[in-house]
Amino acid sequence: MLVLGIESSCDDTGVALYHSEHGLIGHALYSQTALHAQYGGVVPELASRDHVRKLLPLLNQLLSDTKTVLADIDAIAYTAGPGLAGALLVGASFGKSLAFALNKPAIAVHHMEGHLLAAMLSSPKPEFPFLGLLVSGGHTQLMAAKALGDYELLGETLDDAVGEAFDKNAKMLGLPYPGGPELSRLAQSSIKKPGTKGRFKFPHPMTDRPGLDFSFSGLKTFALNTYHQHQDENNIQLKADIAIAFQTAAVETLTIKCRRALNQTGLKRLVVAGGVGANTALRVGLNNLLTELNGEVFFPESIFCTDNGAMIAYAGCQHLLLRKQDQNHTISVYPRWTL
Ligand code: KG4
Ligand code: ZN
């Protein structure tokens, strides 16, 4: 079965073709980063309009690159939520209309389930059951993934998502949008001296009490206060020192909670998903943890950590194989949708 996946929930337009037997056939991605950079964040209306402009040319490019024609497609999977309502509507109306025109099934995919399964695009594939750590710009969640579609939320952030905290700290340090990767680069950077791990010690929020919930908004305030206290040194080294202190606290907090969740559930496999999963320090921390626990950790390829069409095609394909599909031609999106 050949499934076309469409992703348009935020500021990336993604399309991909996934085949149930042959795996990923191809994917194409258009990032709107440059469009939103001047505003320091995603402008929803501009995002929707750009998806409208880019989706069809991107699909044509994918079809031509993979020497596929529309008639080869057996089903269409699209992100139906959560995300920006207007942006979601572009992909949903496009996907459902195309499916209707081709007389093929369509399936609504949950964006976070797409992220959760993105590591399955790589080999070796994680098998169910596993602990999922979803770390994106909008979510920080720990999930017990028991089987396809059977996910139990174990803990989540009570305020900012970890990606959001990376972005806000980066903005405060004057780094360009999108801040997460920039802050991480600054933390690792060897500009003059590398960020001096240990100069500032940031708190590890909510690790001193039981439970698997997170809170990242306090780290932003802590970073801001540290910055103000040392403003006389306002230089790149101070910024690098704050960047590494923030990143270390965020990574260690996530690692502590993963250890706790693995102990609590008895699960031996950890699957990381979402944009922050591309962070090298997090990858190192979680690799060390799972080695210590004699378990396994799986990360998607970096390109499939952030939003993309391949994870939507993959997730849609797995559900279609279980004969799930949209039951009518209504176009619905769910900007707030729990997994
Ligand atoms: O999953 P994603 O592409 O979009 C959402 O669904 O939110 O995640 C984007 C988030 C942003 O907050 C971005 O700053 C963060 O992931 N991110 C990173 C890195 N790469 C992306 N954060 C830290 N280090 C990175 N290398
Ligand atoms: Zn995402």
Coordinates of C-alpha atoms and ligand atoms in Angstrom, one line a residue:
M1 CA 0.0 0.0 0.0
L2 CA 1.4 3.4 -1.0
V3 CA 0.4 6.2 1.3
L4 CA 0.8 9.9 0.6
G5 CA 1.5 11.8 3.9
I6 CA 0.8 15.5 4.3
E7 CA 2.0 17.7 7.2
S8 CA 1.0 21.4 7.6
S9 CA 0.3 21.9 11.3
C10 CA 2.8 24.7 11.9
D11 CA 5.5 26.3 9.8
D12 CA 6.8 23.3 7.8
T13 CA 5.1 22.0 4.7
G14 CA 5.9 18.3 4.3
V15 CA 4.9 15.6 1.9
A16 CA 6.1 12.0 1.7
L17 CA 5.3 8.6 0.1
Y18 CA 5.5 5.6 2.4
H19 CA 5.0 2.0 1.1
S20 CA 3.8 -0.6 3.6
E21 CA 6.4 -3.1 2.1
H22 CA 9.1 -1.0 0.6
G23 CA 9.3 1.7 3.3
L24 CA 9.9 5.3 2.7
I25 CA 9.9 6.0 -1.1
G26 CA 10.6 9.8 -0.8
H27 CA 9.8 12.9 1.0
A28 CA 10.0 16.7 0.5
L29 CA 9.9 19.5 3.0
Y30 CA 9.6 23.2 2.7
S31 CA 10.5 25.2 5.9
Q32 CA 8.9 28.6 6.4
T33 CA 11.7 29.6 8.9
A34 CA 12.9 32.5 6.8
L35 CA 9.3 33.9 6.4
H36 CA 8.7 34.0 10.2
A37 CA 12.3 34.9 11.3
Q38 CA 11.7 38.7 11.0
Y39 CA 8.8 38.4 13.5
G40 CA 10.7 36.2 16.0
G41 CA 8.0 33.5 15.9
V42 CA 5.4 31.9 13.7
V43 CA 2.7 34.2 12.4
P44 CA -0.3 31.8 11.9
E45 CA -2.0 33.7 9.0
L46 CA 1.3 33.9 7.1
A47 CA 1.9 30.2 7.8
S48 CA -1.5 29.2 6.3
R49 CA -1.0 31.3 3.2
D50 CA 2.4 29.8 2.6
H51 CA 1.2 26.3 3.0
V52 CA -1.4 27.1 0.2
R53 CA 1.4 28.4 -2.0
K54 CA 3.8 25.5 -1.4
L55 CA 1.8 22.3 -1.0
L56 CA 1.0 21.6 -4.6
P57 CA 4.4 22.4 -6.1
L58 CA 6.0 20.3 -3.3
L59 CA 3.8 17.3 -4.1
N60 CA 4.6 17.7 -7.8
Q61 CA 8.3 17.7 -7.0
L62 CA 7.9 14.6 -4.8
L63 CA 6.0 12.8 -7.6
S64 CA 8.5 13.7 -10.2
D65 CA 11.6 12.8 -7.9
T66 CA 10.1 9.4 -7.1
K67 CA 8.7 8.8 -10.6
T68 CA 5.3 8.3 -9.1
V69 CA 1.9 9.3 -10.6
L70 CA -1.2 10.1 -8.6
A71 CA -2.8 6.9 -9.7
D72 CA -0.1 4.9 -7.9
I73 CA -1.3 6.4 -4.5
D74 CA -3.5 4.0 -2.5
A75 CA -4.4 6.3 0.4
I76 CA -3.8 9.8 1.8
A77 CA -2.8 10.6 5.4
Y78 CA -2.9 14.2 6.7
T79 CA -2.2 15.9 10.0
A80 CA -5.6 16.8 11.5
G81 CA -4.2 18.3 14.8
P82 CA -3.0 19.5 17.1
G83 CA -1.6 22.7 15.6
L84 CA -2.6 26.0 14.1
A85 CA -6.2 25.8 12.8
G86 CA -5.6 27.6 9.5
A87 CA -2.4 25.8 8.7
L88 CA -4.1 22.4 9.5
L89 CA -7.0 23.2 7.3
V90 CA -4.7 23.7 4.3
G91 CA -3.3 20.1 4.6
A92 CA -6.7 18.6 5.6
S93 CA -8.7 20.1 2.7
F94 CA -6.0 19.4 0.2
G95 CA -5.6 15.8 1.4
K96 CA -9.3 15.0 1.7
S97 CA -10.1 16.6 -1.7
L98 CA -7.4 14.7 -3.4
A99 CA -8.5 11.5 -1.8
F100 CA -12.1 12.2 -3.0
A101 CA -10.9 13.0 -6.5
L102 CA -8.9 9.8 -6.7
N103 CA -11.6 7.8 -5.0
K104 CA -9.1 6.6 -2.3
P105 CA -9.4 6.5 1.5
A106 CA -8.1 9.4 3.6
I107 CA -7.0 9.2 7.2
A108 CA -6.6 11.9 9.8
V109 CA -3.4 11.6 11.7
H110 CA -2.5 13.0 15.1
H111 CA 0.6 15.1 14.8
M112 CA 2.1 13.8 18.1
E113 CA 1.5 10.2 17.1
G114 CA 3.4 10.9 13.9
H115 CA 6.3 12.2 16.0
L116 CA 6.1 9.2 18.4
L117 CA 6.4 6.8 15.5
A118 CA 9.0 8.7 13.6
A119 CA 11.9 6.5 14.9
M120 CA 10.2 3.6 13.1
L121 CA 11.3 5.1 9.8
S122 CA 14.8 4.1 10.8
S123 CA 16.4 0.7 11.3
P124 CA 16.5 -1.0 13.7
K125 CA 12.8 -0.1 14.5
P126 CA 11.7 0.1 18.1
E127 CA 9.0 -2.4 18.9
F128 CA 6.0 -1.9 21.2
P129 CA 5.8 -1.5 24.2
F130 CA 8.0 1.4 24.8
L131 CA 8.3 4.6 26.8
G132 CA 7.9 7.7 24.5
L133 CA 9.4 11.0 25.3
L134 CA 7.8 13.7 23.2
V135 CA 9.8 16.9 23.2
S136 CA 8.7 19.5 20.8
G137 CA 7.9 23.2 20.6
G138 CA 4.4 22.6 21.9
H139 CA 4.6 19.4 24.0
T140 CA 6.7 17.7 26.7
Q141 CA 5.1 14.4 27.5
L142 CA 6.0 11.0 28.7
M143 CA 3.8 8.2 27.2
A144 CA 3.6 4.5 27.7
A145 CA 3.1 3.3 24.2
K146 CA 1.6 -0.2 24.5
A147 CA 0.5 -0.8 20.9
L148 CA -0.4 1.2 17.9
G149 CA -3.1 3.7 19.0
D150 CA -2.8 2.6 22.7
Y151 CA -0.9 5.3 24.5
E152 CA -1.1 6.2 28.2
L153 CA 0.0 9.7 29.2
L154 CA 2.3 9.4 32.3
G155 CA 3.3 13.0 32.7
E156 CA 3.5 16.3 30.9
T157 CA 4.5 19.9 31.3
L158 CA 2.4 22.1 33.4
D159 CA 3.5 25.2 31.6
D160 CA 6.1 25.8 28.8
A161 CA 7.1 22.9 26.6
V162 CA 10.9 22.2 26.6
G163 CA 11.3 23.4 23.0
E164 CA 9.4 26.6 23.9
A165 CA 11.8 27.1 26.8
F166 CA 14.8 26.6 24.5
D167 CA 13.2 29.1 22.1
K168 CA 12.4 31.7 24.8
N169 CA 15.9 31.5 26.3
A170 CA 17.4 31.9 22.9
K171 CA 15.3 35.0 22.2
M172 CA 16.3 36.5 25.6
L173 CA 20.0 35.9 24.6
G174 CA 19.4 37.7 21.3
L175 CA 19.8 34.6 19.1
P176 CA 18.0 34.4 15.8
Y177 CA 14.7 32.4 15.4
P178 CA 14.2 29.5 15.6
G179 CA 16.2 29.6 18.9
G180 CA 16.4 25.9 20.0
P181 CA 19.2 24.8 17.6
E182 CA 20.9 28.2 17.9
L183 CA 21.0 28.0 21.7
S184 CA 22.3 24.5 21.5
R185 CA 25.0 25.5 19.0
L186 CA 26.0 28.4 21.3
A187 CA 26.2 26.1 24.3
Q188 CA 28.5 23.7 22.3
S189 CA 30.3 26.5 20.5
S190 CA 34.0 27.0 20.7
I191 CA 33.8 30.7 20.1
K192 CA 36.9 31.8 22.1
K193 CA 36.3 29.5 25.1
P194 CA 33.6 26.9 24.9
G195 CA 30.5 27.4 27.1
T196 CA 31.8 26.8 30.6
K197 CA 29.7 24.0 32.0
G198 CA 29.4 24.5 35.7
R199 CA 29.9 28.2 35.9
F200 CA 26.1 28.6 36.5
K201 CA 24.0 25.9 38.0
F202 CA 20.3 26.1 37.1
P203 CA 17.6 24.3 39.0
H204 CA 16.0 21.0 37.9
P205 CA 12.3 21.8 38.2
M206 CA 10.0 19.3 39.8
T207 CA 12.6 16.6 40.3
D208 CA 12.5 17.0 44.1
R209 CA 9.0 15.6 44.3
P210 CA 7.4 12.4 43.0
G211 CA 5.6 12.3 39.7
L212 CA 6.4 12.6 36.0
D213 CA 5.2 16.1 35.2
F214 CA 7.5 18.9 34.1
S215 CA 7.7 22.6 34.4
F216 CA 10.1 24.6 32.3
S217 CA 8.9 28.2 32.7
G218 CA 11.0 28.8 35.8
L219 CA 14.2 28.1 33.9
K220 CA 13.5 31.1 31.7
T221 CA 13.1 33.4 34.7
F222 CA 16.3 31.9 36.2
A223 CA 18.2 32.5 33.0
L224 CA 16.9 36.1 32.7
N225 CA 17.9 36.9 36.3
T226 CA 21.3 35.4 35.8
Y227 CA 21.7 37.5 32.6
H228 CA 20.7 40.7 34.4
Q229 CA 23.0 40.0 37.4
H230 CA 26.0 39.8 35.0
Q231 CA 25.0 42.4 32.5
D232 CA 28.2 44.3 32.9
E233 CA 29.9 41.4 31.1
N234 CA 27.4 41.4 28.3
N235 CA 29.4 39.4 25.9
I236 CA 29.3 36.2 23.9
Q237 CA 31.0 34.2 26.7
L238 CA 28.3 35.1 29.2
K239 CA 25.6 34.0 26.7
A240 CA 27.4 30.7 26.0
D241 CA 27.7 30.1 29.8
I242 CA 24.0 30.7 30.3
A243 CA 23.1 28.6 27.2
I244 CA 25.1 25.6 28.5
A245 CA 23.6 26.0 32.0
F246 CA 20.1 26.1 30.7
Q247 CA 20.7 23.2 28.3
T248 CA 22.3 21.1 31.0
A249 CA 19.4 21.7 33.4
A250 CA 16.8 20.9 30.8
V251 CA 18.6 17.8 29.6
E252 CA 19.2 16.5 33.1
T253 CA 15.6 17.2 34.1
L254 CA 14.3 15.2 31.1
T255 CA 16.8 12.4 31.9
I256 CA 15.8 12.2 35.6
K257 CA 12.1 11.9 34.6
C258 CA 12.8 9.3 31.9
R259 CA 14.7 7.2 34.5
R260 CA 11.8 7.5 36.9
A261 CA 9.2 6.6 34.2
L262 CA 11.3 3.5 33.1
N263 CA 11.5 2.3 36.7
Q264 CA 7.8 2.9 37.3
T265 CA 6.6 1.1 34.1
G266 CA 9.3 -1.6 33.9
L267 CA 9.8 -0.6 30.2
K268 CA 13.2 -1.2 28.7
R269 CA 12.9 0.7 25.5
L270 CA 12.8 4.5 25.2
V271 CA 11.8 6.3 22.0
V272 CA 12.5 10.0 21.7
A273 CA 10.4 12.2 19.4
G274 CA 9.9 15.8 18.5
G275 CA 12.2 18.7 17.5
V276 CA 14.2 18.7 20.8
G277 CA 15.1 15.1 20.1
A278 CA 17.6 16.5 17.6
N279 CA 19.6 18.0 20.5
T280 CA 23.0 16.4 20.8
A281 CA 23.3 16.8 24.6
L282 CA 19.9 15.2 25.1
R283 CA 21.0 12.3 22.9
V284 CA 24.2 11.8 24.9
G285 CA 22.3 12.0 28.2
L286 CA 19.7 9.5 27.2
N287 CA 22.2 7.1 25.6
N288 CA 24.1 7.0 28.8
L289 CA 21.0 6.4 30.9
L290 CA 19.8 3.5 28.7
T291 CA 23.2 2.0 28.6
E292 CA 23.3 2.1 32.4
L293 CA 19.8 0.5 32.6
N294 CA 20.6 -2.2 30.0
G295 CA 17.9 -0.9 27.8
E296 CA 17.7 0.6 24.4
V297 CA 17.0 4.2 23.2
F298 CA 15.8 5.1 19.7
F299 CA 16.0 8.5 18.1
P300 CA 14.5 9.4 14.7
E301 CA 17.0 10.7 12.1
S302 CA 17.5 14.4 12.8
I303 CA 15.5 15.4 9.8
F304 CA 12.5 13.3 11.1
C305 CA 12.7 14.8 14.6
T306 CA 11.2 18.1 13.5
D307 CA 8.0 18.3 11.5
N308 CA 7.9 16.3 8.3
G309 CA 5.5 14.4 6.0
A310 CA 7.2 11.0 6.4
M311 CA 6.1 10.5 10.0
I312 CA 2.5 11.3 8.9
A313 CA 2.6 8.9 6.0
Y314 CA 4.1 6.2 8.2
A315 CA 1.5 6.6 11.1
G316 CA -1.4 6.8 8.5
C317 CA -0.2 3.7 6.8
Q318 CA 0.0 1.7 10.0
H319 CA -3.6 2.7 10.9
L320 CA -4.8 2.0 7.3
L321 CA -3.3 -1.5 7.6
L322 CA -5.7 -2.0 10.5
R323 CA -8.5 -0.8 8.2
K324 CA -9.0 2.5 9.9
Q325 CA -9.9 5.5 7.7
D326 CA -12.0 8.6 7.8
Q327 CA -15.7 7.7 7.7
N328 CA -17.0 10.7 5.7
H329 CA -16.0 13.5 3.5
T330 CA -16.3 16.2 6.1
I331 CA -13.1 18.3 6.5
S332 CA -12.3 18.6 10.2
V333 CA -9.2 19.7 12.1
Y334 CA -8.5 19.6 15.8
P335 CA -6.2 22.4 16.9
R336 CA -6.2 21.0 20.4
W337 CA -6.4 17.2 20.4
T338 CA -5.1 14.9 23.0
L339 CA -3.4 11.7 21.9
Ligands
KG4_1 O1 8.6 19.0 16.7 P1 8.9 20.4 16.2 O2 9.5 20.5 14.9 O3 7.6 21.3 16.2 C1 6.6 21.2 17.0 O4 5.7 20.3 16.8 O5 6.6 21.9 18.0 O6 9.8 21.0 17.3 C2 10.3 22.3 17.2 C3 11.0 22.6 18.5 C4 11.4 24.1 18.6 O7 11.1 24.6 19.9 C5 12.9 24.1 18.3 O8 13.6 25.1 18.9 C6 13.3 22.8 19.0 O9 12.2 21.9 18.6 N1 14.6 22.2 18.5 C7 15.7 22.1 19.3 C8 16.7 21.6 18.5 N2 16.2 21.5 17.2 C9 14.9 21.8 17.3 N3 15.8 22.4 20.6 C10 17.0 22.1 21.1 N4 18.1 21.7 20.4 C11 18.0 21.4 19.1 N5 19.0 20.9 18.4
ZN2 ZN 5.9 18.7 15.6

